[in-house]
Amino acid sequence: MDYPDIDKYANLNSAIHRLEPRCKVISFTILIFSAVFVETLHLALLALLIAITILIISRLPLAFVVRRSKVILVFILPILILMPLTVPGTPLWQAGPVIFSEEGFFFALLITLRSVAAITLVLTLLGTQRFDTTLKALSLLKVPGILIQMLFFTYRYIYVMMDEFLSIWSAMRAKGYSFRLNRYGLSIIGNLVGMLLVKSYERAERVFLGMQAKGYQGRPMSFAPFAIRRSDCFMCLILISIAGGLLIYPLVIT
């Protein structure tokens, strides 16, 4: 099975890959927040162009970002339809009582551009270093351990639950089951979900006990080198300056 590994391309060689993990987390986080808080369309478009440029520099395949963004975009794209219908303003299109407002459309477009820019930056951050390295960097940056453990186990058990689901689904198919959208089919799916939760819980308990037996104490382990160089500081400063520019630019031109 093709697993959706977030750090599948962590071993590539690029300026973004070589950036020290703590510097990368700090600079990308500031850049993501600056992209999310821009207030105009042209700045949101500029933030998206910056995100795409960083993605190109990182040498991550475009398909990597597109594939992992699809699920999130499913929740974002309805905004483009619902927002113009719910925000009052100048009619862009009207059919009886249904008004598609210009203000709502541009506001939805602004939200979409912000979201796509932020998603691209997040995937670039996570895709250019191993996930355990990201967790170790967060730990060194004094992020609470409980949050790091939640991230670690969530990431780990996505694959566990997928394995369990495929195992149960294969057994059902082998017994001749084929899904039909009726009451019987839905009851079978309900039973499958319940069985999946029980089996995942039991497996999680066994894995946790095994980790404790091997000395796990809640701290992420990583053998990646953590040493900040001048080039890391310089790159970090550039990214933070870009983030600051996105927020300061509207104040300068007014």
mmCIF file of C-alpha atoms in Angstrom:
data_model
loop_
_atom_site.group_PDB
_atom_site.id
_atom_site.type_symbol
_atom_site.label_atom_id
_atom_site.label_comp_id
_atom_site.label_asym_id
_atom_site.label_seq_id
_atom_site.Cartn_x
_atom_site.Cartn_y
_atom_site.Cartn_z
ATOM 1 C CA MET A 1 0.000 0.000 0.000
ATOM 2 C CA ASP A 2 1.149 3.531 -0.782
ATOM 3 C CA TYR A 3 1.266 5.300 2.589
ATOM 4 C CA PRO A 4 0.870 9.101 2.693
ATOM 5 C CA ASP A 5 4.285 9.682 4.304
ATOM 6 C CA ILE A 6 4.674 13.363 5.069
ATOM 7 C CA ASP A 7 8.493 13.071 5.151
ATOM 8 C CA LYS A 8 8.849 10.904 2.058
ATOM 9 C CA TYR A 9 11.242 13.426 0.425
ATOM 10 C CA ALA A 10 13.157 14.420 3.561
ATOM 11 C CA ASN A 11 16.422 13.064 2.114
ATOM 12 C CA LEU A 12 16.532 15.432 -0.865
ATOM 13 C CA ASN A 13 19.256 18.071 -0.995
ATOM 14 C CA SER A 14 18.140 21.705 -1.147
ATOM 15 C CA ALA A 15 18.640 24.950 0.733
ATOM 16 C CA ILE A 16 15.383 24.347 2.609
ATOM 17 C CA HIS A 17 16.372 20.766 3.486
ATOM 18 C CA ARG A 18 19.738 21.935 4.832
ATOM 19 C CA LEU A 19 18.204 24.639 7.041
ATOM 20 C CA GLU A 20 18.641 23.827 10.734
ATOM 21 C CA PRO A 21 15.368 22.280 12.081
ATOM 22 C CA ARG A 22 14.783 24.845 14.851
ATOM 23 C CA CYS A 23 15.467 27.781 12.499
ATOM 24 C CA LYS A 24 13.172 26.188 9.943
ATOM 25 C CA VAL A 25 10.317 25.702 12.412
ATOM 26 C CA ILE A 26 10.579 29.280 13.734
ATOM 27 C CA SER A 27 10.914 31.018 10.361
ATOM 28 C CA PHE A 28 8.221 28.952 8.644
ATOM 29 C CA THR A 29 5.822 29.417 11.557
ATOM 30 C CA ILE A 30 6.217 33.208 11.370
ATOM 31 C CA LEU A 31 5.840 33.078 7.585
ATOM 32 C CA ILE A 32 2.684 30.952 7.842
ATOM 33 C CA PHE A 33 1.093 33.344 10.342
ATOM 34 C CA SER A 34 1.975 36.352 8.180
ATOM 35 C CA ALA A 35 0.364 34.654 5.155
ATOM 36 C CA VAL A 36 -2.770 33.902 7.156
ATOM 37 C CA PHE A 37 -3.171 37.467 8.439
ATOM 38 C CA VAL A 38 -2.739 39.437 5.172
ATOM 39 C CA GLU A 39 -5.814 41.578 4.549
ATOM 40 C CA THR A 40 -5.847 42.260 0.809
ATOM 41 C CA LEU A 41 -6.136 40.090 -2.276
ATOM 42 C CA HIS A 42 -2.883 41.206 -3.881
ATOM 43 C CA LEU A 43 -0.948 40.505 -0.658
ATOM 44 C CA ALA A 44 -2.604 37.093 -0.376
ATOM 45 C CA LEU A 45 -1.584 36.390 -3.958
ATOM 46 C CA LEU A 46 1.949 37.579 -3.149
ATOM 47 C CA ALA A 47 2.033 35.241 -0.110
ATOM 48 C CA LEU A 48 0.967 32.360 -2.348
ATOM 49 C CA LEU A 49 3.697 33.194 -4.879
ATOM 50 C CA ILE A 50 6.267 33.285 -2.059
ATOM 51 C CA ALA A 51 5.043 29.906 -0.795
ATOM 52 C CA ILE A 52 5.281 28.406 -4.305
ATOM 53 C CA THR A 53 8.780 29.879 -4.768
ATOM 54 C CA ILE A 54 9.942 28.302 -1.500
ATOM 55 C CA LEU A 55 8.355 25.023 -2.586
ATOM 56 C CA ILE A 56 10.288 25.146 -5.880
ATOM 57 C CA ILE A 57 13.541 25.914 -4.021
ATOM 58 C CA SER A 58 12.891 22.919 -1.752
ATOM 59 C CA ARG A 59 12.691 20.621 -4.831
ATOM 60 C CA LEU A 60 9.664 18.824 -3.413
ATOM 61 C CA PRO A 61 7.545 17.372 -6.237
ATOM 62 C CA LEU A 62 4.414 19.410 -6.979
ATOM 63 C CA ALA A 63 2.396 16.185 -6.899
ATOM 64 C CA PHE A 64 3.479 15.715 -3.258
ATOM 65 C CA VAL A 65 1.781 18.982 -2.253
ATOM 66 C CA VAL A 66 -1.243 18.592 -4.529
ATOM 67 C CA ARG A 67 -1.976 15.079 -3.318
ATOM 68 C CA ARG A 68 -1.815 16.013 0.352
ATOM 69 C CA SER A 69 -3.758 19.251 -0.137
ATOM 70 C CA LYS A 70 -6.773 17.641 -1.782
ATOM 71 C CA VAL A 71 -8.403 16.553 1.458
ATOM 72 C CA ILE A 72 -8.003 20.024 2.977
ATOM 73 C CA LEU A 73 -9.165 21.780 -0.194
ATOM 74 C CA VAL A 74 -12.410 19.807 -0.064
ATOM 75 C CA PHE A 75 -13.254 21.823 3.054
ATOM 76 C CA ILE A 76 -11.974 25.138 1.657
ATOM 77 C CA LEU A 77 -13.577 25.173 -1.794
ATOM 78 C CA PRO A 78 -17.204 25.245 -0.516
ATOM 79 C CA ILE A 79 -16.314 28.641 0.972
ATOM 80 C CA LEU A 80 -16.086 29.999 -2.585
ATOM 81 C CA ILE A 81 -19.743 29.089 -3.083
ATOM 82 C CA LEU A 82 -21.226 29.710 0.366
ATOM 83 C CA MET A 83 -19.505 33.001 1.235
ATOM 84 C CA PRO A 84 -20.880 35.032 -1.739
ATOM 85 C CA LEU A 85 -24.354 33.728 -0.894
ATOM 86 C CA THR A 86 -24.186 34.689 2.780
ATOM 87 C CA VAL A 87 -22.240 37.998 2.761
ATOM 88 C CA PRO A 88 -24.481 40.928 1.718
ATOM 89 C CA GLY A 89 -23.187 43.419 -0.861
ATOM 90 C CA THR A 90 -23.209 44.415 -4.516
ATOM 91 C CA PRO A 91 -24.931 41.699 -6.608
ATOM 92 C CA LEU A 92 -22.473 39.963 -8.937
ATOM 93 C CA TRP A 93 -25.173 37.559 -10.074
ATOM 94 C CA GLN A 94 -28.808 37.242 -9.013
ATOM 95 C CA ALA A 95 -31.575 34.715 -9.593
ATOM 96 C CA GLY A 96 -34.736 35.666 -7.702
ATOM 97 C CA PRO A 97 -33.987 35.847 -3.968
ATOM 98 C CA VAL A 98 -30.560 34.221 -4.421
ATOM 99 C CA ILE A 99 -27.812 36.890 -4.588
ATOM 100 C CA PHE A 100 -24.166 36.141 -5.361
ATOM 101 C CA SER A 101 -22.437 39.204 -3.875
ATOM 102 C CA GLU A 102 -19.190 40.712 -5.129
ATOM 103 C CA GLU A 103 -17.926 41.412 -1.594
ATOM 104 C CA GLY A 104 -18.581 37.830 -0.537
ATOM 105 C CA PHE A 105 -16.811 36.449 -3.597
ATOM 106 C CA PHE A 106 -13.656 38.512 -3.030
ATOM 107 C CA PHE A 107 -13.682 37.665 0.691
ATOM 108 C CA ALA A 108 -13.960 33.948 -0.147
ATOM 109 C CA LEU A 109 -11.141 34.338 -2.674
ATOM 110 C CA LEU A 110 -9.005 36.030 0.003
ATOM 111 C CA ILE A 111 -9.607 33.157 2.453
ATOM 112 C CA THR A 112 -8.827 30.575 -0.221
ATOM 113 C CA LEU A 113 -5.545 32.221 -1.246
ATOM 114 C CA ARG A 114 -4.479 32.559 2.404
ATOM 115 C CA SER A 115 -5.321 28.912 3.064
ATOM 116 C CA VAL A 116 -3.521 27.552 -0.002
ATOM 117 C CA ALA A 117 -0.419 29.622 0.833
ATOM 118 C CA ALA A 118 -0.438 28.372 4.433
ATOM 119 C CA ILE A 119 -0.975 24.734 3.387
ATOM 120 C CA THR A 120 1.888 24.948 0.882
ATOM 121 C CA LEU A 121 4.222 26.352 3.550
ATOM 122 C CA VAL A 122 3.184 23.748 6.132
ATOM 123 C CA LEU A 123 3.757 20.892 3.682
ATOM 124 C CA THR A 124 7.122 22.374 2.682
ATOM 125 C CA LEU A 125 8.121 22.588 6.345
ATOM 126 C CA LEU A 126 7.055 19.034 7.163
ATOM 127 C CA GLY A 127 8.207 17.540 3.863
ATOM 128 C CA THR A 128 11.799 18.755 4.026
ATOM 129 C CA GLN A 129 12.797 17.005 7.250
ATOM 130 C CA ARG A 130 11.986 13.749 8.996
ATOM 131 C CA PHE A 131 8.937 13.879 11.251
ATOM 132 C CA ASP A 132 10.925 12.770 14.303
ATOM 133 C CA THR A 133 13.362 15.637 13.599
ATOM 134 C CA THR A 134 10.459 18.096 13.568
ATOM 135 C CA LEU A 135 9.267 16.739 16.911
ATOM 136 C CA LYS A 136 12.775 16.979 18.361
ATOM 137 C CA ALA A 137 13.035 20.592 17.159
ATOM 138 C CA LEU A 138 9.687 21.397 18.783
ATOM 139 C CA SER A 139 10.893 19.786 22.000
ATOM 140 C CA LEU A 140 14.076 21.896 21.992
ATOM 141 C CA LEU A 141 11.921 24.973 21.360
ATOM 142 C CA LYS A 142 10.109 24.175 24.646
ATOM 143 C CA VAL A 143 6.792 23.146 23.109
ATOM 144 C CA PRO A 144 4.848 21.231 25.832
ATOM 145 C CA GLY A 145 5.652 17.533 25.783
ATOM 146 C CA ILE A 146 1.993 16.494 25.808
ATOM 147 C CA LEU A 147 1.440 18.260 22.468
ATOM 148 C CA ILE A 148 4.514 16.603 20.947
ATOM 149 C CA GLN A 149 3.366 13.177 22.118
ATOM 150 C CA MET A 150 -0.104 13.788 20.675
ATOM 151 C CA LEU A 151 1.450 14.719 17.305
ATOM 152 C CA PHE A 152 3.708 11.675 17.401
ATOM 153 C CA PHE A 153 0.984 9.168 18.234
ATOM 154 C CA THR A 154 -1.496 10.729 15.800
ATOM 155 C CA TYR A 155 1.030 10.433 12.981
ATOM 156 C CA ARG A 156 2.001 6.911 14.000
ATOM 157 C CA TYR A 157 -1.529 5.563 14.393
ATOM 158 C CA ILE A 158 -2.780 6.838 11.058
ATOM 159 C CA TYR A 159 -0.812 3.931 9.559
ATOM 160 C CA VAL A 160 -1.876 1.498 12.262
ATOM 161 C CA MET A 161 -5.549 2.242 11.661
ATOM 162 C CA MET A 162 -5.077 2.022 7.893
ATOM 163 C CA ASP A 163 -3.486 -1.413 8.295
ATOM 164 C CA GLU A 164 -6.295 -2.584 10.564
ATOM 165 C CA PHE A 165 -8.939 -1.236 8.177
ATOM 166 C CA LEU A 166 -7.390 -2.962 5.164
ATOM 167 C CA SER A 167 -7.083 -6.220 7.125
ATOM 168 C CA ILE A 168 -10.778 -6.171 8.122
ATOM 169 C CA TRP A 169 -11.896 -4.993 4.676
ATOM 170 C CA SER A 170 -9.913 -7.770 2.935
ATOM 171 C CA ALA A 171 -11.485 -10.374 5.227
ATOM 172 C CA MET A 172 -14.976 -9.038 4.418
ATOM 173 C CA ARG A 173 -14.281 -9.050 0.680
ATOM 174 C CA ALA A 174 -12.923 -12.592 0.900
ATOM 175 C CA LYS A 175 -16.269 -13.654 2.379
ATOM 176 C CA GLY A 176 -18.124 -12.133 -0.585
ATOM 177 C CA TYR A 177 -19.150 -8.778 0.877
ATOM 178 C CA SER A 178 -19.782 -5.919 -1.572
ATOM 179 C CA PHE A 179 -20.886 -2.501 -0.365
ATOM 180 C CA ARG A 180 -24.398 -1.312 -1.208
ATOM 181 C CA LEU A 181 -25.899 2.003 -0.118
ATOM 182 C CA ASN A 182 -28.806 0.623 1.894
ATOM 183 C CA ARG A 183 -29.629 -0.069 5.543
ATOM 184 C CA TYR A 184 -27.797 -3.391 5.579
ATOM 185 C CA GLY A 185 -24.697 -1.903 3.914
ATOM 186 C CA LEU A 186 -24.585 1.013 6.352
ATOM 187 C CA SER A 187 -24.985 -1.307 9.367
ATOM 188 C CA ILE A 188 -22.028 -3.376 8.119
ATOM 189 C CA ILE A 189 -19.919 -0.216 7.758
ATOM 190 C CA GLY A 190 -20.960 0.834 11.290
ATOM 191 C CA ASN A 191 -19.822 -2.531 12.641
ATOM 192 C CA LEU A 192 -16.554 -2.188 10.721
ATOM 193 C CA VAL A 193 -15.858 1.230 12.233
ATOM 194 C CA GLY A 194 -16.640 -0.069 15.748
ATOM 195 C CA MET A 195 -14.397 -3.093 15.265
ATOM 196 C CA LEU A 196 -11.652 -0.840 13.891
ATOM 197 C CA LEU A 197 -11.768 1.395 16.981
ATOM 198 C CA VAL A 198 -11.643 -1.580 19.386
ATOM 199 C CA LYS A 199 -8.759 -3.292 17.560
ATOM 200 C CA SER A 200 -6.824 0.002 17.257
ATOM 201 C CA TYR A 201 -7.281 0.689 20.984
ATOM 202 C CA GLU A 202 -6.061 -2.788 21.920
ATOM 203 C CA ARG A 203 -3.071 -2.487 19.586
ATOM 204 C CA ALA A 204 -2.255 1.013 20.879
ATOM 205 C CA GLU A 205 -2.238 -0.319 24.429
ATOM 206 C CA ARG A 206 0.156 -3.144 23.491
ATOM 207 C CA VAL A 207 2.468 -0.757 21.604
ATOM 208 C CA PHE A 208 2.504 1.758 24.486
ATOM 209 C CA LEU A 209 3.388 -0.966 27.011
ATOM 210 C CA GLY A 210 6.122 -2.182 24.657
ATOM 211 C CA MET A 211 7.533 1.351 24.350
ATOM 212 C CA GLN A 212 7.516 1.767 28.138
ATOM 213 C CA ALA A 213 9.345 -1.563 28.502
ATOM 214 C CA LYS A 214 12.050 -0.211 26.147
ATOM 215 C CA GLY A 215 12.518 2.909 28.271
ATOM 216 C CA TYR A 216 10.254 5.413 26.522
ATOM 217 C CA GLN A 217 9.767 8.445 28.772
ATOM 218 C CA GLY A 218 7.781 10.771 26.531
ATOM 219 C CA ARG A 219 10.731 12.573 24.918
ATOM 220 C CA PRO A 220 11.166 12.398 21.123
ATOM 221 C CA MET A 221 14.353 10.691 19.926
ATOM 222 C CA SER A 222 16.248 11.842 16.838
ATOM 223 C CA PHE A 223 19.841 11.394 15.661
ATOM 224 C CA ALA A 224 19.680 14.405 13.289
ATOM 225 C CA PRO A 225 22.451 16.973 13.941
ATOM 226 C CA PHE A 226 21.264 20.148 15.657
ATOM 227 C CA ALA A 227 23.841 22.898 15.162
ATOM 228 C CA ILE A 228 22.959 26.419 14.066
ATOM 229 C CA ARG A 229 25.398 27.876 11.507
ATOM 230 C CA ARG A 230 25.695 31.390 10.099
ATOM 231 C CA SER A 231 23.982 30.292 6.887
ATOM 232 C CA ASP A 232 21.015 29.058 8.965
ATOM 233 C CA CYS A 233 20.750 32.424 10.726
ATOM 234 C CA PHE A 234 20.967 34.216 7.370
ATOM 235 C CA MET A 235 18.260 32.062 5.768
ATOM 236 C CA CYS A 236 16.069 32.368 8.862
ATOM 237 C CA LEU A 237 16.493 36.155 8.783
ATOM 238 C CA ILE A 238 15.486 36.271 5.098
ATOM 239 C CA LEU A 239 12.301 34.260 5.706
ATOM 240 C CA ILE A 240 11.334 36.333 8.748
ATOM 241 C CA SER A 241 12.012 39.548 6.781
ATOM 242 C CA ILE A 242 9.680 38.329 4.020
ATOM 243 C CA ALA A 243 7.037 37.562 6.647
ATOM 244 C CA GLY A 244 7.509 41.010 8.206
ATOM 245 C CA GLY A 245 7.316 42.630 4.775
ATOM 246 C CA LEU A 246 3.905 41.069 4.131
ATOM 247 C CA LEU A 247 2.539 42.628 7.321
ATOM 248 C CA ILE A 248 4.376 45.983 7.197
ATOM 249 C CA TYR A 249 3.748 46.710 3.499
ATOM 250 C CA PRO A 250 0.083 47.813 3.992
ATOM 251 C CA LEU A 251 1.181 50.216 6.757
ATOM 252 C CA VAL A 252 3.831 51.791 4.504
ATOM 253 C CA ILE A 253 1.624 52.413 1.466
ATOM 254 C CA THR A 254 -1.257 53.986 3.459
#
